[in-house]
Coordinates of C-alpha atoms and ligand atoms in Angstrom, one line a residue:
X1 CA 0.0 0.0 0.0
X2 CA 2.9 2.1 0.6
X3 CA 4.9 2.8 -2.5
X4 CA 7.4 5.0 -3.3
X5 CA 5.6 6.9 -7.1
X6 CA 2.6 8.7 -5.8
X7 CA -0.3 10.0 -7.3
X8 CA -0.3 13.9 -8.1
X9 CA -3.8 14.9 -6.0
X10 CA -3.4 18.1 -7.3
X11 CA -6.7 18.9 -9.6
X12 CA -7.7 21.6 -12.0
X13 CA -11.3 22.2 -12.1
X14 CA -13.5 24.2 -14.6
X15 CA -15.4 27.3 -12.6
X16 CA -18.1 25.0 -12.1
X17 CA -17.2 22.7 -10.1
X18 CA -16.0 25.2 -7.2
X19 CA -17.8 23.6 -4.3
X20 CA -19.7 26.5 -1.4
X21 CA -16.7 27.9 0.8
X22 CA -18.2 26.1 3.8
X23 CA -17.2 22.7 2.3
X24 CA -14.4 22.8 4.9
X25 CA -12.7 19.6 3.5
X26 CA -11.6 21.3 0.5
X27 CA -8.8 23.7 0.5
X28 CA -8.7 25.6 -2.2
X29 CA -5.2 26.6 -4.3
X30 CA -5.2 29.7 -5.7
X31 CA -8.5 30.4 -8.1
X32 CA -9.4 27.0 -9.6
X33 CA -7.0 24.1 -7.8
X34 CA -7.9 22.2 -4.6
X35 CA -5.4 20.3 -2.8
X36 CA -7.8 17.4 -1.5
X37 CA -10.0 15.0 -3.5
X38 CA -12.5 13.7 -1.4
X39 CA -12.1 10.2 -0.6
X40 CA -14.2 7.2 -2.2
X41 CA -15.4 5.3 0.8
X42 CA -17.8 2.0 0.0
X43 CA -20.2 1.1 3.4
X44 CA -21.4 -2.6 4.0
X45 CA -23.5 -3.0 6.4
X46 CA -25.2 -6.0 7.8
X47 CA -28.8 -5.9 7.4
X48 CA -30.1 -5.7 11.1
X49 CA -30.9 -2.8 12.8
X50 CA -28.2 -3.1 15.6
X51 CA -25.4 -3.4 12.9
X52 CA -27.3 -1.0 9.7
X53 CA -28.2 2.0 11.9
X54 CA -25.0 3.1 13.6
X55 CA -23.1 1.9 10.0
X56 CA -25.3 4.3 8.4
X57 CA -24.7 7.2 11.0
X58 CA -20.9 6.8 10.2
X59 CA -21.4 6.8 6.7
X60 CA -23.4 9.8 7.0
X61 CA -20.8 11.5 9.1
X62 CA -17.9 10.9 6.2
X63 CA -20.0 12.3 3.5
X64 CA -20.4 15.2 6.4
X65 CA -16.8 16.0 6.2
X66 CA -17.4 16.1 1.9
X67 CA -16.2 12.8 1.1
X68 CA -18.0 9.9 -1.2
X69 CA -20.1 8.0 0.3
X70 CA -21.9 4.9 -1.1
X71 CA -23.9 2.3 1.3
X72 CA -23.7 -1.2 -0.7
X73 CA -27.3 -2.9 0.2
X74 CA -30.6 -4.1 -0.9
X75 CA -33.3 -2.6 -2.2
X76 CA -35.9 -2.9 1.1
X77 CA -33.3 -1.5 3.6
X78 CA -32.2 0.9 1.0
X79 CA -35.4 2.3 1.6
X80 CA -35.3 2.1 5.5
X81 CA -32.1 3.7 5.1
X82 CA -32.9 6.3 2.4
X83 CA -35.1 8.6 4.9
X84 CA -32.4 8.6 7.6
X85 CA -29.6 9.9 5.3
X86 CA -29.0 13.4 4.0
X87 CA -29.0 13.3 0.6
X88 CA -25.3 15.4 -0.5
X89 CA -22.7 13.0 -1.1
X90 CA -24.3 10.2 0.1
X91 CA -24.8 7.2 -2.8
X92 CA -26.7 4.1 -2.0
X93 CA -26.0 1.3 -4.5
X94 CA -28.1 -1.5 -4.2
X95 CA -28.0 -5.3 -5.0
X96 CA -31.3 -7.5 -5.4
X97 CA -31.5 -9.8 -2.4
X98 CA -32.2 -13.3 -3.2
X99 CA -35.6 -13.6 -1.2
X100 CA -37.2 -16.7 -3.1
X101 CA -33.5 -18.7 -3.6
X102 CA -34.2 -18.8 0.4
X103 CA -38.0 -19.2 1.0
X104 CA -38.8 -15.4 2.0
X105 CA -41.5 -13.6 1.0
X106 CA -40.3 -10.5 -1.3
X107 CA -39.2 -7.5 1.1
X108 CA -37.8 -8.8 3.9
X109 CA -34.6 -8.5 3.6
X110 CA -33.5 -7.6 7.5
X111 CA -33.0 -9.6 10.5
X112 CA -35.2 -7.3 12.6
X113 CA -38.3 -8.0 9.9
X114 CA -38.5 -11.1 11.1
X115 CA -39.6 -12.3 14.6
X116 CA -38.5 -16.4 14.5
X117 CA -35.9 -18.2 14.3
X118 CA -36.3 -20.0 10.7
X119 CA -37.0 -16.8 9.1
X120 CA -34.0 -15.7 10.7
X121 CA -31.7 -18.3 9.5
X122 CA -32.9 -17.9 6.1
X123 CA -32.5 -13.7 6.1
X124 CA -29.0 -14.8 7.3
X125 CA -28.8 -17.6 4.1
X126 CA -29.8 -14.7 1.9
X127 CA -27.6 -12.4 3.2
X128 CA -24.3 -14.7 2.5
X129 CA -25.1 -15.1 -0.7
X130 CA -24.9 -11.6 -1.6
X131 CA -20.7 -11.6 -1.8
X132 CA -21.1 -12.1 -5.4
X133 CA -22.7 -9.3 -6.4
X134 CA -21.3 -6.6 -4.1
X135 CA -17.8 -7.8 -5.1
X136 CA -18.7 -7.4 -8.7
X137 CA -19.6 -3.7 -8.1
X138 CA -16.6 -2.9 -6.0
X139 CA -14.0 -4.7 -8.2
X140 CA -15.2 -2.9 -11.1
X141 CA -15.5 0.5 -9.3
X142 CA -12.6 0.3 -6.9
X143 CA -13.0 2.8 -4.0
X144 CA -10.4 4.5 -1.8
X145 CA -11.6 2.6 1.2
X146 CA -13.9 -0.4 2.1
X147 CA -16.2 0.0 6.0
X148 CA -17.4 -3.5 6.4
X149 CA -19.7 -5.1 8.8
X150 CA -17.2 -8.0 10.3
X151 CA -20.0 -10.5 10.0
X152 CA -18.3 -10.4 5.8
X153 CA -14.9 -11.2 6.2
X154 CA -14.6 -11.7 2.4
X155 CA -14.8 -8.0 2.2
X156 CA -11.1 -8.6 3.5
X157 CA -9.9 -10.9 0.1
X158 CA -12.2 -8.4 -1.6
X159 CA -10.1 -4.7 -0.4
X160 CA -6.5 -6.8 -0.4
X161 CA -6.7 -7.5 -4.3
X162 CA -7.7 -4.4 -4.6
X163 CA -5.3 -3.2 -2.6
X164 CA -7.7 -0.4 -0.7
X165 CA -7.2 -0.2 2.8
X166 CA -10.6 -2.3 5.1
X167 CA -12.1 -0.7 8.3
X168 CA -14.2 -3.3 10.4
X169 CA -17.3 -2.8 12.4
X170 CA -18.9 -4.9 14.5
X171 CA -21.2 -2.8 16.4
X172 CA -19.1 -3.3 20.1
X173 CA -17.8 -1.4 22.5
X174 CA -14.0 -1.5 22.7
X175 CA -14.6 -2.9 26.3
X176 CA -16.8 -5.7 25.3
X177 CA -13.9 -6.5 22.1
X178 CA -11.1 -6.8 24.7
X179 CA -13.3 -8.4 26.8
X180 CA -13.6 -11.2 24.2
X181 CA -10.4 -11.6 22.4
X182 CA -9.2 -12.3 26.2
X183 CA -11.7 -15.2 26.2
X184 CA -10.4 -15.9 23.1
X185 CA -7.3 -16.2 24.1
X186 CA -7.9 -18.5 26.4
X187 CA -6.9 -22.5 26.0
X188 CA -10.6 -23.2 27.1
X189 CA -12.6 -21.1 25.0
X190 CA -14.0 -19.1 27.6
X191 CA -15.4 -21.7 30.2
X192 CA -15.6 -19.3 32.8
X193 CA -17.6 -16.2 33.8
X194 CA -13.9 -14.9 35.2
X195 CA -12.3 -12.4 32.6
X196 CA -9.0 -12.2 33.2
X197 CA -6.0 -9.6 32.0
X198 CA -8.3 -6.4 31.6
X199 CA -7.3 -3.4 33.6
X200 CA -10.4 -4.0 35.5
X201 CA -11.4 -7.4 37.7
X202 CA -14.7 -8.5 35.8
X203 CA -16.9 -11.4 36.9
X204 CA -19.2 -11.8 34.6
X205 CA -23.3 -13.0 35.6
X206 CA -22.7 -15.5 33.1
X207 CA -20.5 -17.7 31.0
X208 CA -20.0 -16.9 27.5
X209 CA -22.1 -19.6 25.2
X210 CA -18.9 -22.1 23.9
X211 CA -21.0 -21.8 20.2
X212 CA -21.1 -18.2 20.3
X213 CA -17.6 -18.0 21.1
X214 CA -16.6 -20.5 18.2
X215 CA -18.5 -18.4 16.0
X216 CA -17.1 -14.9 17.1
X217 CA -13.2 -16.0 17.0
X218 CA -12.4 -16.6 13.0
X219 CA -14.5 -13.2 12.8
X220 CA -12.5 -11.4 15.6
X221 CA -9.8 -13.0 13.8
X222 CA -10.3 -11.5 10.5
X223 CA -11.0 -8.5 12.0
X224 CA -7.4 -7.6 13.3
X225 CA -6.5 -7.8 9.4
X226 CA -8.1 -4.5 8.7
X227 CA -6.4 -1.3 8.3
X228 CA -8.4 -0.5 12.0
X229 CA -11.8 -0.6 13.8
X230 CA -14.6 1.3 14.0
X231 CA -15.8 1.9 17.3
X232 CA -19.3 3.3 18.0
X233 CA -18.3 4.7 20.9
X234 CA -16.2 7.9 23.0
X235 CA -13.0 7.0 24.3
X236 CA -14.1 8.4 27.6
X237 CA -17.1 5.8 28.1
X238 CA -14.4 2.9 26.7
X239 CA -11.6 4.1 29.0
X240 CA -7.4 5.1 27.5
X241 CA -6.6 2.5 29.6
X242 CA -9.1 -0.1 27.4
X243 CA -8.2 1.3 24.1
X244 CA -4.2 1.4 25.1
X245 CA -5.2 -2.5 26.4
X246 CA -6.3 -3.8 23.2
X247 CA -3.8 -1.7 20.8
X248 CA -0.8 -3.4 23.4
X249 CA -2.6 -6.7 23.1
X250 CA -3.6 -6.9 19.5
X251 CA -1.5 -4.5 17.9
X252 CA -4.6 -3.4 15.8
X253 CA -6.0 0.5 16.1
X254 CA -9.3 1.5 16.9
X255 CA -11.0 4.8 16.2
X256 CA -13.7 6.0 18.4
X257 CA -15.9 8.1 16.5
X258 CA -19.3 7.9 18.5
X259 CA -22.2 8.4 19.6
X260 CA -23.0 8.4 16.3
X261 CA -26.6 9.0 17.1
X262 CA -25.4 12.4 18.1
X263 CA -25.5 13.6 14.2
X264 CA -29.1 13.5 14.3
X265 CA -30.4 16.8 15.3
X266 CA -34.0 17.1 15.3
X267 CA -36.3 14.8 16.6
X268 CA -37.9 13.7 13.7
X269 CA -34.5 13.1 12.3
X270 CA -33.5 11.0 15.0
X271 CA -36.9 9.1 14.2
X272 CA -36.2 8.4 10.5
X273 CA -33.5 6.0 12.2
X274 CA -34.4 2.3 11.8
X275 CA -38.0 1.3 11.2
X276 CA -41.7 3.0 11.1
X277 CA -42.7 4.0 14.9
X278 CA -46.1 2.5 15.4
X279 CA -47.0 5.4 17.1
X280 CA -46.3 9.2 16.0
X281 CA -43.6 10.8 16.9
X282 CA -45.6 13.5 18.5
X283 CA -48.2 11.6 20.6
X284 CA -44.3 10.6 22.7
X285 CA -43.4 13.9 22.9
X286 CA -47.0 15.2 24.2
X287 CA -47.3 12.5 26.4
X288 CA -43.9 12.4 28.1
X289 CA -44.4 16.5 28.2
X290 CA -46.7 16.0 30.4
X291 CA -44.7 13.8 32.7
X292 CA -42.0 15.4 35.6
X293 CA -38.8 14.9 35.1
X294 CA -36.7 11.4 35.5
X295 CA -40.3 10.2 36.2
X296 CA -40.6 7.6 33.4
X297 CA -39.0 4.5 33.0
X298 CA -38.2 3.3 28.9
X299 CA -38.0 -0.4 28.7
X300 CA -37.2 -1.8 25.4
X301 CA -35.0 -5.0 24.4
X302 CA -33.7 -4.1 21.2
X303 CA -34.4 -5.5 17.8
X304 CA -34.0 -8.9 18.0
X305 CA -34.9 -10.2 21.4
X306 CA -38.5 -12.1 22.5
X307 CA -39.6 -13.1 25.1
X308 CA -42.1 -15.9 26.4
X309 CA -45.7 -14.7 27.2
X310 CA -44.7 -15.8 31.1
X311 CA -41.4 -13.4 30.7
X312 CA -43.7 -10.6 29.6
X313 CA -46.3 -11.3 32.6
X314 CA -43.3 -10.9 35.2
X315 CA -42.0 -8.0 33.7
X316 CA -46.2 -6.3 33.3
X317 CA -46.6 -7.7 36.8
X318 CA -43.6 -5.6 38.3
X319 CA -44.4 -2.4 36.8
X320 CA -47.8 -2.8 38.3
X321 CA -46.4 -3.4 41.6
X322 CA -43.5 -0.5 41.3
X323 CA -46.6 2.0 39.9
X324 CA -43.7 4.3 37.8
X325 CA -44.7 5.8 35.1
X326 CA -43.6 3.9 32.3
X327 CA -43.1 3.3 27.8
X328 CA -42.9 -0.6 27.4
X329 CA -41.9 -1.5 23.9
X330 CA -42.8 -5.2 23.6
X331 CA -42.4 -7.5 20.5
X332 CA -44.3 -6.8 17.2
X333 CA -46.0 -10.2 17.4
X334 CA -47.3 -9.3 20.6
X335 CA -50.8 -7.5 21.2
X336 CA -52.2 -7.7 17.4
X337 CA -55.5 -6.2 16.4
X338 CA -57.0 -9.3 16.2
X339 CA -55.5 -10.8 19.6
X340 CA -58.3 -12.1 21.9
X341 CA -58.8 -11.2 25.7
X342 CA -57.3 -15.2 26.3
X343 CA -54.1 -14.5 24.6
X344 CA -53.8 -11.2 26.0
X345 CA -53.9 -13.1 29.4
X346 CA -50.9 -15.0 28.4
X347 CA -49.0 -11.9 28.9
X348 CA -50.5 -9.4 30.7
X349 CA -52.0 -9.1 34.0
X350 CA -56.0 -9.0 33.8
X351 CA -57.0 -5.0 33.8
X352 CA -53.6 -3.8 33.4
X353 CA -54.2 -2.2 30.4
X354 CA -57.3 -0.2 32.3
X355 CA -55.2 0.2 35.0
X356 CA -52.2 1.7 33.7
X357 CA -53.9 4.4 30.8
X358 CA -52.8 7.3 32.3
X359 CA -49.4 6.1 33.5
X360 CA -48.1 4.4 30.5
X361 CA -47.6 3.5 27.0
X362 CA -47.6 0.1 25.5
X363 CA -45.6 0.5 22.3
X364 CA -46.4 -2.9 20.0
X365 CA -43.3 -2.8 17.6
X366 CA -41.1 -0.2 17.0
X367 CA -40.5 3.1 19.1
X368 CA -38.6 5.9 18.1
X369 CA -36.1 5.4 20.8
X370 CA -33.2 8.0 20.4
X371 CA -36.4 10.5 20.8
X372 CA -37.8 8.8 24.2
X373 CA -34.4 8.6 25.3
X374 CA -33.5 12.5 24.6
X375 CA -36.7 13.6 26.5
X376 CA -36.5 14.6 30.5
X377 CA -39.3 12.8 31.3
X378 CA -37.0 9.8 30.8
X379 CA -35.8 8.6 34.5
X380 CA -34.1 5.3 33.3
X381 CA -33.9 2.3 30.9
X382 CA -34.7 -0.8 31.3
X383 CA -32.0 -2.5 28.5
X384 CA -30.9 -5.8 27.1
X385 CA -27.7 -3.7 26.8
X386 CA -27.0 -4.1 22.8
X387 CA -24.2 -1.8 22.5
X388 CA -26.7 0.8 20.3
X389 CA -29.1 0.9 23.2
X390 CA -26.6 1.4 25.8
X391 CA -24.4 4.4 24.1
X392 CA -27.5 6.1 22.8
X393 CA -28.5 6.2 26.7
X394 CA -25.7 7.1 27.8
X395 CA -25.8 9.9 25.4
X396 CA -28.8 11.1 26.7
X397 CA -27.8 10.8 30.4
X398 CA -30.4 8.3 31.1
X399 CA -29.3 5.5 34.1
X400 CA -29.9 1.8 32.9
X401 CA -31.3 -1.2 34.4
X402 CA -29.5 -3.7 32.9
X403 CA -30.6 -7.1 31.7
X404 CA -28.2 -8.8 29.2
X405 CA -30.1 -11.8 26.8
X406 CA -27.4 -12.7 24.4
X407 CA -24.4 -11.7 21.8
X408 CA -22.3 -9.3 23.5
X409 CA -24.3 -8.0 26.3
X410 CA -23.1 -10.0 29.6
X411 CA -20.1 -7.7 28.8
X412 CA -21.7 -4.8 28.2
X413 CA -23.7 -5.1 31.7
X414 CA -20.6 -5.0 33.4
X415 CA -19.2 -1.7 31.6
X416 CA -22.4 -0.1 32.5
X417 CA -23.2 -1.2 36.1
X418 CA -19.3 -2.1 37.8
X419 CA -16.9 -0.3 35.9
X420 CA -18.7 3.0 34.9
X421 CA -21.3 3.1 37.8
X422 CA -24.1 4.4 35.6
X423 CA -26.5 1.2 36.3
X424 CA -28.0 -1.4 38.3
X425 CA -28.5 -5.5 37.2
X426 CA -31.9 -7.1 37.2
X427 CA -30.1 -10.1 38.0
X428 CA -30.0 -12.2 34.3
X429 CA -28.4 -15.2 34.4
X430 CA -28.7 -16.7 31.1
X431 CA -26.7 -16.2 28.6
X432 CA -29.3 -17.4 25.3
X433 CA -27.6 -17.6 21.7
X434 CA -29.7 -15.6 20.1
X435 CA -32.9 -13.6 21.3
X436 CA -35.7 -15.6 19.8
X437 CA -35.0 -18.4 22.0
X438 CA -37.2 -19.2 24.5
X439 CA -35.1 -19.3 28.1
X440 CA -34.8 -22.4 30.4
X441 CA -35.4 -19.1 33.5
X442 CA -37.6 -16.3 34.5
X443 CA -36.2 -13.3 35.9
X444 CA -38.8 -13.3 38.5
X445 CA -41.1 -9.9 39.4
X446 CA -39.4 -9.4 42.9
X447 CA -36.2 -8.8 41.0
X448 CA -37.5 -6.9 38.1
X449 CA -39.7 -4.5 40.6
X450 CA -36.2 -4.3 42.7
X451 CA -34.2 -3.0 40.5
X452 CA -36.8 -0.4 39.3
X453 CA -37.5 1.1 42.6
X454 CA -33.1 1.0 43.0
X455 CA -32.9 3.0 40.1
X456 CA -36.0 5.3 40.2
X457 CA -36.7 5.7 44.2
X458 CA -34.6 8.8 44.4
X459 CA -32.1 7.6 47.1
X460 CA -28.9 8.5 47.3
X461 CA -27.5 5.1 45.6
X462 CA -30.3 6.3 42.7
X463 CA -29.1 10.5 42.8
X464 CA -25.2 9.0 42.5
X465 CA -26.0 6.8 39.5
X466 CA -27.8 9.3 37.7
X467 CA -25.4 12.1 38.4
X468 CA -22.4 10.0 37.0
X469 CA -24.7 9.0 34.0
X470 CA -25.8 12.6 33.5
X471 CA -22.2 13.4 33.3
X472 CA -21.3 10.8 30.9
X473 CA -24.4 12.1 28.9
X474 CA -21.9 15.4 28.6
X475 CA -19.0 13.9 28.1
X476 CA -20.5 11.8 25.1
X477 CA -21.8 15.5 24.2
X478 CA -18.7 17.0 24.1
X479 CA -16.6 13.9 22.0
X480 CA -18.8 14.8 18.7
X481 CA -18.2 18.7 18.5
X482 CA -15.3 20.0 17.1
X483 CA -12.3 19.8 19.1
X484 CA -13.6 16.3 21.0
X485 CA -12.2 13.7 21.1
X486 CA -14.6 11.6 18.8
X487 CA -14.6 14.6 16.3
X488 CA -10.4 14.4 16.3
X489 CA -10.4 11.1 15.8
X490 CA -12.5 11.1 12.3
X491 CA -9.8 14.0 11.1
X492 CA -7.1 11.9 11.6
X493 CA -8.6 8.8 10.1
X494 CA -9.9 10.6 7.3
X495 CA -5.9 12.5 7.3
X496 CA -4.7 8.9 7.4
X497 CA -7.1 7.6 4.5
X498 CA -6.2 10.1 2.0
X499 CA -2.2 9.8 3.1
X500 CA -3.0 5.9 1.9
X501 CA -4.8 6.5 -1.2
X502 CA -2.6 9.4 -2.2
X503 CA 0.7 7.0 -1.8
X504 CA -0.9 3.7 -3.6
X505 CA 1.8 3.0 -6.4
X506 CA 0.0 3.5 -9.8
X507 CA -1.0 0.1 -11.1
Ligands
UDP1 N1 -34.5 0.6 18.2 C1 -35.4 1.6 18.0 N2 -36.7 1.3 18.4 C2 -37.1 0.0 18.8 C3 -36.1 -1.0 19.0 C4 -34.8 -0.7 18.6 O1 -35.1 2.7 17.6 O2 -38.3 -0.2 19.1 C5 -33.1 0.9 17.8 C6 -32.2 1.3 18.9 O3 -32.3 2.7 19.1 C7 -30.9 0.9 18.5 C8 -31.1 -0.4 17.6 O4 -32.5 -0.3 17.2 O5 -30.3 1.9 17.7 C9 -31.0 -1.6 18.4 O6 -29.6 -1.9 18.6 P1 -29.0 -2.6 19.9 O7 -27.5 -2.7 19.6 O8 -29.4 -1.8 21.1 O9 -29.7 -4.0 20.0 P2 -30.0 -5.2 19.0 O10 -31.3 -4.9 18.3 O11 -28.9 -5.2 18.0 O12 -30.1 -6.3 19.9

């Protein structure tokens, strides 16, 4: 990549092409010459919401700085992530997905359309077989740079024969990453909650899953052959000592350039992230307008996680018995138009519905959550800690309650509640494999209601953890204006990009 001929990146342009004077990533020489070409960056992004949203944020924050953007997808999620983009600079090139090769209906082309496990296999299926096609386009239109999801490590074959520099994402905080490639390094593959050689002591609730371990190393693997990693995150949340422990032990770099949620301004911005709320935007905001503040409790398990009806009853059961104020977003297959008092049973107390009108909101599908999060009625979070989740509530200087279901989260608890003291544990146990599987335990009411009244009572223990998360809520602030440390970081990746592309040997 280094070579010793380079490129002359000094352009001539014809009067028209003379870009507005606030396009500060252009520097202009003398009337009609700029120094800088804007980079060519290709985006990949796995096709769930946990993976395609905060990809798409970063995308959108490149084209931000005037570079070339294009987002590589298919044609459904193009349009899912068509209204969340602005348009300048930003390209989506789509592929068709191969819904019928699979046995899916036309459309649903993203893990979060789809609310079993089968369906979720074959979106997964479809999703593999896509290499062919993206690697067709890039090869023919080589770009400067390739930002993959790490669930494709062919993008890696793909960018060295090309001989483009790769940036990995994977959707993790930097804690959680070194928090696994010490599991990984271990003899036993992780056969112990006990993490051992991070600059904190962490225990974890429980053990990493040997298959999800198996299936995370050739990926983690792959991913320290990149140029870097993209970390949706602020280096203050991951720690210097965390991001100086994983660039000792792995020797790879990692750019924090997050909360990337933080480039959407307005609120029905910030909607447009992700799928269609089922309720409008502004019923939230008149609703939680009329709430005091830290009042409310948001509880919402991500994308992909379900629960059994008998899960869904403990949970309904302890926010009748804590009586806060409260916006439960519960799974889409839950509480249909058509579903009969019986089934509604199943899952929720008799009368709660009645007995809860004017103290909360049962949201059946998708919420607008960066918006509930943002307002100060918002008092805490009940989270299965997905990375997106957590950051974007920590943005918003919102204390969680923490109950980890599966992929990364066990670690993430553990960031959130021991080392950063901005949370409390439900008390989770068990580690699933994915969220759609139905759990061998209960996390009984008792806890649940616990943990609510520890976070939301008001107590000193409560005051101290939402003071330090009020102050990470700044901090995360701060990292994505100019001059923080998030907002450095991208200038010097981006410096580091062009000083790549503008020393490639000609072919
Ligand atoms: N999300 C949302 N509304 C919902 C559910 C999820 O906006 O009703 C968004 C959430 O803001 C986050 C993403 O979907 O950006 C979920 O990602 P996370 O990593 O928290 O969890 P996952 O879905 O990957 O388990």
């Amino acid at each position: 990549m280094h070579g010793s001929s380079t490129r002359s990146h000094i352009q001539t342009l014809p009067l028209l092409f003379l870009l507005p004077s606030n396009h500060n990533s252009f520097i202009f020489m003398g009337a009609l010459n700029f120094q800088e070409r804007p980079l060519k960056l290709y985006f990949i992004p796995y096709p769930a919401s946990g993976h395609m949203i905060p990809l798409c944020d970063i995308a959108t924050l490149f084209s931000s700085r005037g570079h070339h953007v294009t987002i590589i997808t298919t044609p459904s999620n193009a349009q899912l992530i068509h209204k969340s983009i602005p348009s300048h600079n930003l390209h989506l090139h789509t592929v068709p997905f191969p819904s019928r090769e699979v046995g899916l209906p036309d459309g649903v082309e993203n893990l979060s359309a789809v609310t079993e496990l089968t369906n979720s296999l074959k979106v997964n299926q479809a999703v593999m077989m896509l290499r062919q096609q993206i690697q067709h386009f890039v090869e023919h239109h080589p770009p400067d740079c390739i930002v993959a999801d790490f669930l494709f490590p062919w993008v890696d074959e793909v960018a060295s024969k090309l001989r483009v520099p790769r940036l990995a994402f994977n959707g993790y905080s930097l804690f959680a990453i070194c928090a696994m490639e010490s599991v990984k390094a271990r003899k036993d593959s992780g056969n112990s909650s006990i993490i051992q050689g991070l600059p904190h002591n962490i225990t974890l609730n429980a053990t990493p899953p040997k298959t999800l371990t198996r299936f995370l190393e050739p990926l983690l693997a792959t991913e320290l052959k990149s140029y870097g990693l993209i970390v949706n995150n602020f280096v203050e949340l991951d720690g210097e000592e965390y991001i100086e422990h994983y660039e000792r032990t792995t020797g790879h770099k990692a750019w924090h350039l997050g909360p990337v949620s933080l480039i959407h301004r307005t609120d029905q911005e910030k909607a447009e992230r992700g799928h269609k709320s089922v309720v409008g935007v502004d019923e939230f905001l008149s609703w939680l307008n009329s709430k005091p503040s830290n009042s409310v409790l948001y509880i919402c398990f991500g994308s992909l996680c379900y629960f059994s009806d008998k899960q869904l009853y403990e949970i309904a059961s302890a926010i009748d018995a804590s009586g806060y104020e409260f916006i439960w977003v519960v799974p889409e297959k839950k509480g249909k138009e058509d579903e009969s008092e019986e089934e509604k049973e199943k899952w929720l107390p008799k009368g709660f519905e009645e007995r809860n009108r004017e103290k909360g909101m049962i949201v059946k599908g998708w919420a607008p959550q960066v918006v509930i999060l943002g307002h100060y009625a918002i008092g805490g979070f009940l989270t299965h800690c997905g990375w997106n989740s957590t950051v974007e509530a920590v943005s918003a200087g919102v204390p969680m309650i923490t109950w980890p279901v599966h992929d990364e989260q066990f670690y993430n608890e553990k960031l959130i509640t021991e080392v950063r003291g901005i949370g409390v544990e439900v008390g989770a146990w068990e580690w699933s494999i994915i969220g759609f599987m139905e759990r061998k335990t209960l996390v009984g009411r008792d806890n649940i209601e616990k943990a609510m009244r520890r976070l939301m009572d008001g107590g000193v223990e409560a005051e101290n953890i939402r003071q330090r998360a009020q102050e990470y809520g700044k901090k995360a602030r701060q990292a994505v204006q100019e001059g923080g440390s998030s907002h450095q970081n991208l200038t010097a990746l981006i410096d580091d990009l062009k000083r790549l592309r503008d020393s490639k040997p000609l072919d």
